[in-house]
Amino acid sequence: MNEFENATAPPPPPAGTAPQEDRTVALIVHLTGIVTGFIVPLIIWLVNKDNPAKAWLNDQSKEALNFQITVFFGYVICWVLAFVIIGGLLMPLVWLVNLVFCILAGLKANEGVAYRYPFAIRLIK
């Protein structure tokens, strides 16, 4: 097994449907990433990481947290590239990608589907 086989983690196996409360919190976690970045997903993950009854919510908060960290890295790269003008042009694109994927993730999470962002650096496992 090499290090690249685990690059994209599969969603957790379905262990029944997620409770409506967890689906609503997951929706909020994904959508607040648009405005607050990684703060809300980090708080929800830290609160629920040791609770086995919240495994689905824990998974979704980790997924949102990893994506927001990736977006943060994108903003940092754009800021560095702003000195050669290209970063200023890419920053709205990073914001738009964040907006679209957070909305898609929130809608899927509200349906009870374990959403995986198409690209994210998975630092939190």
PDB file of N, CA, C and O in Angstrom, residues 50-92:
ATOM      1  N   ASP A  50     -15.356  12.911  20.173  1.00  0.00           N
ATOM      2  CA  ASP A  50     -15.306  11.765  21.080  1.00  0.00           C
ATOM      3  C   ASP A  50     -16.663  11.115  21.311  1.00  0.00           C
ATOM      4  O   ASP A  50     -16.777  10.200  22.113  1.00  0.00           O
ATOM      5  N   ASN A  51     -17.680  11.575  20.612  1.00  0.00           N
ATOM      6  CA  ASN A  51     -19.038  11.052  20.796  1.00  0.00           C
ATOM      7  C   ASN A  51     -19.350  10.059  19.670  1.00  0.00           C
ATOM      8  O   ASN A  51     -19.565  10.461  18.527  1.00  0.00           O
ATOM      9  N   PRO A  52     -19.384   8.759  19.961  1.00  0.00           N
ATOM     10  CA  PRO A  52     -19.636   7.775  18.897  1.00  0.00           C
ATOM     11  C   PRO A  52     -21.037   7.879  18.292  1.00  0.00           C
ATOM     12  O   PRO A  52     -21.257   7.446  17.164  1.00  0.00           O
ATOM     13  N   ALA A  53     -21.969   8.473  18.999  1.00  0.00           N
ATOM     14  CA  ALA A  53     -23.320   8.634  18.464  1.00  0.00           C
ATOM     15  C   ALA A  53     -23.368   9.705  17.373  1.00  0.00           C
ATOM     16  O   ALA A  53     -24.321   9.766  16.602  1.00  0.00           O
ATOM     17  N   LYS A  54     -22.352  10.536  17.313  1.00  0.00           N
ATOM     18  CA  LYS A  54     -22.296  11.622  16.325  1.00  0.00           C
ATOM     19  C   LYS A  54     -21.248  11.338  15.247  1.00  0.00           C
ATOM     20  O   LYS A  54     -20.616  12.246  14.729  1.00  0.00           O
ATOM     21  N   ALA A  55     -21.065  10.079  14.897  1.00  0.00           N
ATOM     22  CA  ALA A  55     -20.013   9.704  13.933  1.00  0.00           C
ATOM     23  C   ALA A  55     -20.242  10.352  12.574  1.00  0.00           C
ATOM     24  O   ALA A  55     -19.301  10.834  11.939  1.00  0.00           O
ATOM     25  N   TRP A  56     -21.479  10.374  12.114  1.00  0.00           N
ATOM     26  CA  TRP A  56     -21.759  10.974  10.800  1.00  0.00           C
ATOM     27  C   TRP A  56     -21.498  12.479  10.826  1.00  0.00           C
ATOM     28  O   TRP A  56     -20.873  13.020   9.912  1.00  0.00           O
ATOM     29  N   LEU A  57     -21.947  13.155  11.864  1.00  0.00           N
ATOM     30  CA  LEU A  57     -21.707  14.589  11.994  1.00  0.00           C
ATOM     31  C   LEU A  57     -20.218  14.872  12.141  1.00  0.00           C
ATOM     32  O   LEU A  57     -19.701  15.832  11.556  1.00  0.00           O
ATOM     33  N   ASN A  58     -19.518  14.038  12.870  1.00  0.00           N
ATOM     34  CA  ASN A  58     -18.077  14.179  13.028  1.00  0.00           C
ATOM     35  C   ASN A  58     -17.379  14.067  11.669  1.00  0.00           C
ATOM     36  O   ASN A  58     -16.484  14.841  11.345  1.00  0.00           O
ATOM     37  N   ASP A  59     -17.797  13.096  10.861  1.00  0.00           N
ATOM     38  CA  ASP A  59     -17.227  12.922   9.531  1.00  0.00           C
ATOM     39  C   ASP A  59     -17.471  14.146   8.658  1.00  0.00           C
ATOM     40  O   ASP A  59     -16.563  14.620   7.969  1.00  0.00           O
ATOM     41  N   GLN A  60     -18.667  14.672   8.686  1.00  0.00           N
ATOM     42  CA  GLN A  60     -18.987  15.833   7.852  1.00  0.00           C
ATOM     43  C   GLN A  60     -18.262  17.090   8.327  1.00  0.00           C
ATOM     44  O   GLN A  60     -17.836  17.909   7.513  1.00  0.00           O
ATOM     45  N   SER A  61     -18.105  17.247   9.630  1.00  0.00           N
ATOM     46  CA  SER A  61     -17.378  18.417  10.129  1.00  0.00           C
ATOM     47  C   SER A  61     -15.894  18.315   9.782  1.00  0.00           C
ATOM     48  O   SER A  61     -15.263  19.315   9.450  1.00  0.00           O
ATOM     49  N   LYS A  62     -15.317  17.097   9.810  1.00  0.00           N
ATOM     50  CA  LYS A  62     -13.927  16.923   9.388  1.00  0.00           C
ATOM     51  C   LYS A  62     -13.775  17.213   7.902  1.00  0.00           C
ATOM     52  O   LYS A  62     -12.794  17.836   7.489  1.00  0.00           O
ATOM     53  N   GLU A  63     -14.736  16.786   7.119  1.00  0.00           N
ATOM     54  CA  GLU A  63     -14.683  17.038   5.672  1.00  0.00           C
ATOM     55  C   GLU A  63     -14.755  18.542   5.390  1.00  0.00           C
ATOM     56  O   GLU A  63     -13.988  19.068   4.584  1.00  0.00           O
ATOM     57  N   ALA A  64     -15.660  19.248   6.071  1.00  0.00           N
ATOM     58  CA  ALA A  64     -15.769  20.698   5.894  1.00  0.00           C
ATOM     59  C   ALA A  64     -14.507  21.399   6.379  1.00  0.00           C
ATOM     60  O   ALA A  64     -14.020  22.346   5.744  1.00  0.00           O
ATOM     61  N   LEU A  65     -13.955  20.938   7.487  1.00  0.00           N
ATOM     62  CA  LEU A  65     -12.729  21.522   8.026  1.00  0.00           C
ATOM     63  C   LEU A  65     -11.565  21.343   7.053  1.00  0.00           C
ATOM     64  O   LEU A  65     -10.825  22.292   6.774  1.00  0.00           O
ATOM     65  N   ASN A  66     -11.406  20.152   6.511  1.00  0.00           N
ATOM     66  CA  ASN A  66     -10.331  19.908   5.551  1.00  0.00           C
ATOM     67  C   ASN A  66     -10.485  20.768   4.299  1.00  0.00           C
ATOM     68  O   ASN A  66      -9.506  21.301   3.779  1.00  0.00           O
ATOM     69  N   PHE A  67     -11.721  20.930   3.823  1.00  0.00           N
ATOM     70  CA  PHE A  67     -11.928  21.761   2.636  1.00  0.00           C
ATOM     71  C   PHE A  67     -11.631  23.223   2.939  1.00  0.00           C
ATOM     72  O   PHE A  67     -11.019  23.918   2.118  1.00  0.00           O
ATOM     73  N   GLN A  68     -12.043  23.707   4.102  1.00  0.00           N
ATOM     74  CA  GLN A  68     -11.786  25.107   4.440  1.00  0.00           C
ATOM     75  C   GLN A  68     -10.296  25.373   4.643  1.00  0.00           C
ATOM     76  O   GLN A  68      -9.812  26.461   4.334  1.00  0.00           O
ATOM     77  N   ILE A  69      -9.566  24.391   5.149  1.00  0.00           N
ATOM     78  CA  ILE A  69      -8.108  24.543   5.246  1.00  0.00           C
ATOM     79  C   ILE A  69      -7.510  24.623   3.843  1.00  0.00           C
ATOM     80  O   ILE A  69      -6.617  25.435   3.582  1.00  0.00           O
ATOM     81  N   THR A  70      -8.012  23.809   2.924  1.00  0.00           N
ATOM     82  CA  THR A  70      -7.557  23.857   1.532  1.00  0.00           C
ATOM     83  C   THR A  70      -7.851  25.219   0.912  1.00  0.00           C
ATOM     84  O   THR A  70      -7.003  25.794   0.218  1.00  0.00           O
ATOM     85  N   VAL A  71      -9.041  25.753   1.157  1.00  0.00           N
ATOM     86  CA  VAL A  71      -9.405  27.073   0.638  1.00  0.00           C
ATOM     87  C   VAL A  71      -8.500  28.149   1.245  1.00  0.00           C
ATOM     88  O   VAL A  71      -8.053  29.064   0.549  1.00  0.00           O
ATOM     89  N   PHE A  72      -8.193  28.015   2.528  1.00  0.00           N
ATOM     90  CA  PHE A  72      -7.290  28.965   3.178  1.00  0.00           C
ATOM     91  C   PHE A  72      -5.921  28.950   2.495  1.00  0.00           C
ATOM     92  O   PHE A  72      -5.338  30.002   2.233  1.00  0.00           O
ATOM     93  N   PHE A  73      -5.416  27.753   2.201  1.00  0.00           N
ATOM     94  CA  PHE A  73      -4.141  27.647   1.477  1.00  0.00           C
ATOM     95  C   PHE A  73      -4.257  28.314   0.101  1.00  0.00           C
ATOM     96  O   PHE A  73      -3.318  28.960  -0.365  1.00  0.00           O
ATOM     97  N   GLY A  74      -5.401  28.152  -0.552  1.00  0.00           N
ATOM     98  CA  GLY A  74      -5.629  28.813  -1.842  1.00  0.00           C
ATOM     99  C   GLY A  74      -5.573  30.319  -1.721  1.00  0.00           C
ATOM    100  O   GLY A  74      -4.976  31.001  -2.568  1.00  0.00           O
ATOM    101  N   TYR A  75      -6.180  30.871  -0.661  1.00  0.00           N
ATOM    102  CA  TYR A  75      -6.124  32.319  -0.442  1.00  0.00           C
ATOM    103  C   TYR A  75      -4.700  32.790  -0.159  1.00  0.00           C
ATOM    104  O   TYR A  75      -4.291  33.859  -0.632  1.00  0.00           O
ATOM    105  N   VAL A  76      -3.947  32.023   0.604  1.00  0.00           N
ATOM    106  CA  VAL A  76      -2.559  32.387   0.894  1.00  0.00           C
ATOM    107  C   VAL A  76      -1.742  32.414  -0.397  1.00  0.00           C
ATOM    108  O   VAL A  76      -0.974  33.353  -0.643  1.00  0.00           O
ATOM    109  N   ILE A  77      -1.925  31.402  -1.240  1.00  0.00           N
ATOM    110  CA  ILE A  77      -1.205  31.364  -2.516  1.00  0.00           C
ATOM    111  C   ILE A  77      -1.609  32.545  -3.391  1.00  0.00           C
ATOM    112  O   ILE A  77      -0.757  33.177  -4.028  1.00  0.00           O
ATOM    113  N   CYS A  78      -2.893  32.881  -3.418  1.00  0.00           N
ATOM    114  CA  CYS A  78      -3.352  34.036  -4.200  1.00  0.00           C
ATOM    115  C   CYS A  78      -2.754  35.332  -3.667  1.00  0.00           C
ATOM    116  O   CYS A  78      -2.391  36.217  -4.445  1.00  0.00           O
ATOM    117  N   TRP A  79      -2.666  35.438  -2.351  1.00  0.00           N
ATOM    118  CA  TRP A  79      -2.091  36.646  -1.767  1.00  0.00           C
ATOM    119  C   TRP A  79      -0.620  36.793  -2.161  1.00  0.00           C
ATOM    120  O   TRP A  79      -0.175  37.874  -2.502  1.00  0.00           O
ATOM    121  N   VAL A  80       0.117  35.679  -2.135  1.00  0.00           N
ATOM    122  CA  VAL A  80       1.522  35.717  -2.542  1.00  0.00           C
ATOM    123  C   VAL A  80       1.637  36.062  -4.026  1.00  0.00           C
ATOM    124  O   VAL A  80       2.481  36.866  -4.422  1.00  0.00           O
ATOM    125  N   LEU A  81       0.756  35.484  -4.834  1.00  0.00           N
ATOM    126  CA  LEU A  81       0.790  35.752  -6.268  1.00  0.00           C
ATOM    127  C   LEU A  81       0.238  37.126  -6.626  1.00  0.00           C
ATOM    128  O   LEU A  81       0.363  37.551  -7.782  1.00  0.00           O
ATOM    129  N   ALA A  82      -0.365  37.818  -5.685  1.00  0.00           N
ATOM    130  CA  ALA A  82      -0.884  39.160  -5.965  1.00  0.00           C
ATOM    131  C   ALA A  82       0.234  40.135  -6.321  1.00  0.00           C
ATOM    132  O   ALA A  82      -0.017  41.141  -6.983  1.00  0.00           O
ATOM    133  N   PHE A  83       1.446  39.806  -5.908  1.00  0.00           N
ATOM    134  CA  PHE A  83       2.571  40.667  -6.247  1.00  0.00           C
ATOM    135  C   PHE A  83       2.904  40.607  -7.736  1.00  0.00           C
ATOM    136  O   PHE A  83       3.595  41.476  -8.236  1.00  0.00           O
ATOM    137  N   VAL A  84       2.443  39.567  -8.420  1.00  0.00           N
ATOM    138  CA  VAL A  84       2.625  39.491  -9.870  1.00  0.00           C
ATOM    139  C   VAL A  84       1.276  39.564 -10.578  1.00  0.00           C
ATOM    140  O   VAL A  84       1.105  39.060 -11.676  1.00  0.00           O
ATOM    141  N   ILE A  85       0.297  40.140  -9.939  1.00  0.00           N
ATOM    142  CA  ILE A  85      -1.044  40.477 -10.428  1.00  0.00           C
ATOM    143  C   ILE A  85      -1.971  39.268 -10.605  1.00  0.00           C
ATOM    144  O   ILE A  85      -3.163  39.385 -10.427  1.00  0.00           O
ATOM    145  N   ILE A  86      -1.446  38.100 -10.910  1.00  0.00           N
ATOM    146  CA  ILE A  86      -2.306  36.935 -11.165  1.00  0.00           C
ATOM    147  C   ILE A  86      -3.110  36.538  -9.930  1.00  0.00           C
ATOM    148  O   ILE A  86      -4.232  36.056 -10.037  1.00  0.00           O
ATOM    149  N   GLY A  87      -2.554  36.742  -8.740  1.00  0.00           N
ATOM    150  CA  GLY A  87      -3.256  36.377  -7.511  1.00  0.00           C
ATOM    151  C   GLY A  87      -4.526  37.178  -7.314  1.00  0.00           C
ATOM    152  O   GLY A  87      -5.527  36.658  -6.827  1.00  0.00           O
ATOM    153  N   GLY A  88      -4.502  38.434  -7.691  1.00  0.00           N
ATOM    154  CA  GLY A  88      -5.696  39.270  -7.583  1.00  0.00           C
ATOM    155  C   GLY A  88      -6.810  38.788  -8.494  1.00  0.00           C
ATOM    156  O   GLY A  88      -7.985  38.967  -8.202  1.00  0.00           O
ATOM    157  N   LEU A  89      -6.430  38.175  -9.591  1.00  0.00           N
ATOM    158  CA  LEU A  89      -7.429  37.632 -10.510  1.00  0.00           C
ATOM    159  C   LEU A  89      -7.944  36.262 -10.067  1.00  0.00           C
ATOM    160  O   LEU A  89      -9.082  35.903 -10.352  1.00  0.00           O
ATOM    161  N   LEU A  90      -7.101  35.516  -9.364  1.00  0.00           N
ATOM    162  CA  LEU A  90      -7.493  34.178  -8.921  1.00  0.00           C
ATOM    163  C   LEU A  90      -8.306  34.178  -7.629  1.00  0.00           C
ATOM    164  O   LEU A  90      -9.060  33.243  -7.372  1.00  0.00           O
ATOM    165  N   MET A  91      -8.162  35.220  -6.818  1.00  0.00           N
ATOM    166  CA  MET A  91      -8.853  35.250  -5.525  1.00  0.00           C
ATOM    167  C   MET A  91     -10.379  35.176  -5.667  1.00  0.00           C
ATOM    168  O   MET A  91     -11.015  34.405  -4.941  1.00  0.00           O
ATOM    169  N   PRO A  92     -11.004  35.901  -6.594  1.00  0.00           N
ATOM    170  CA  PRO A  92     -12.456  35.727  -6.762  1.00  0.00           C
ATOM    171  C   PRO A  92     -12.833  34.324  -7.231  1.00  0.00           C
ATOM    172  O   PRO A  92     -13.891  33.807  -6.867  1.00  0.00           O
TER     173      PRO A  92
END
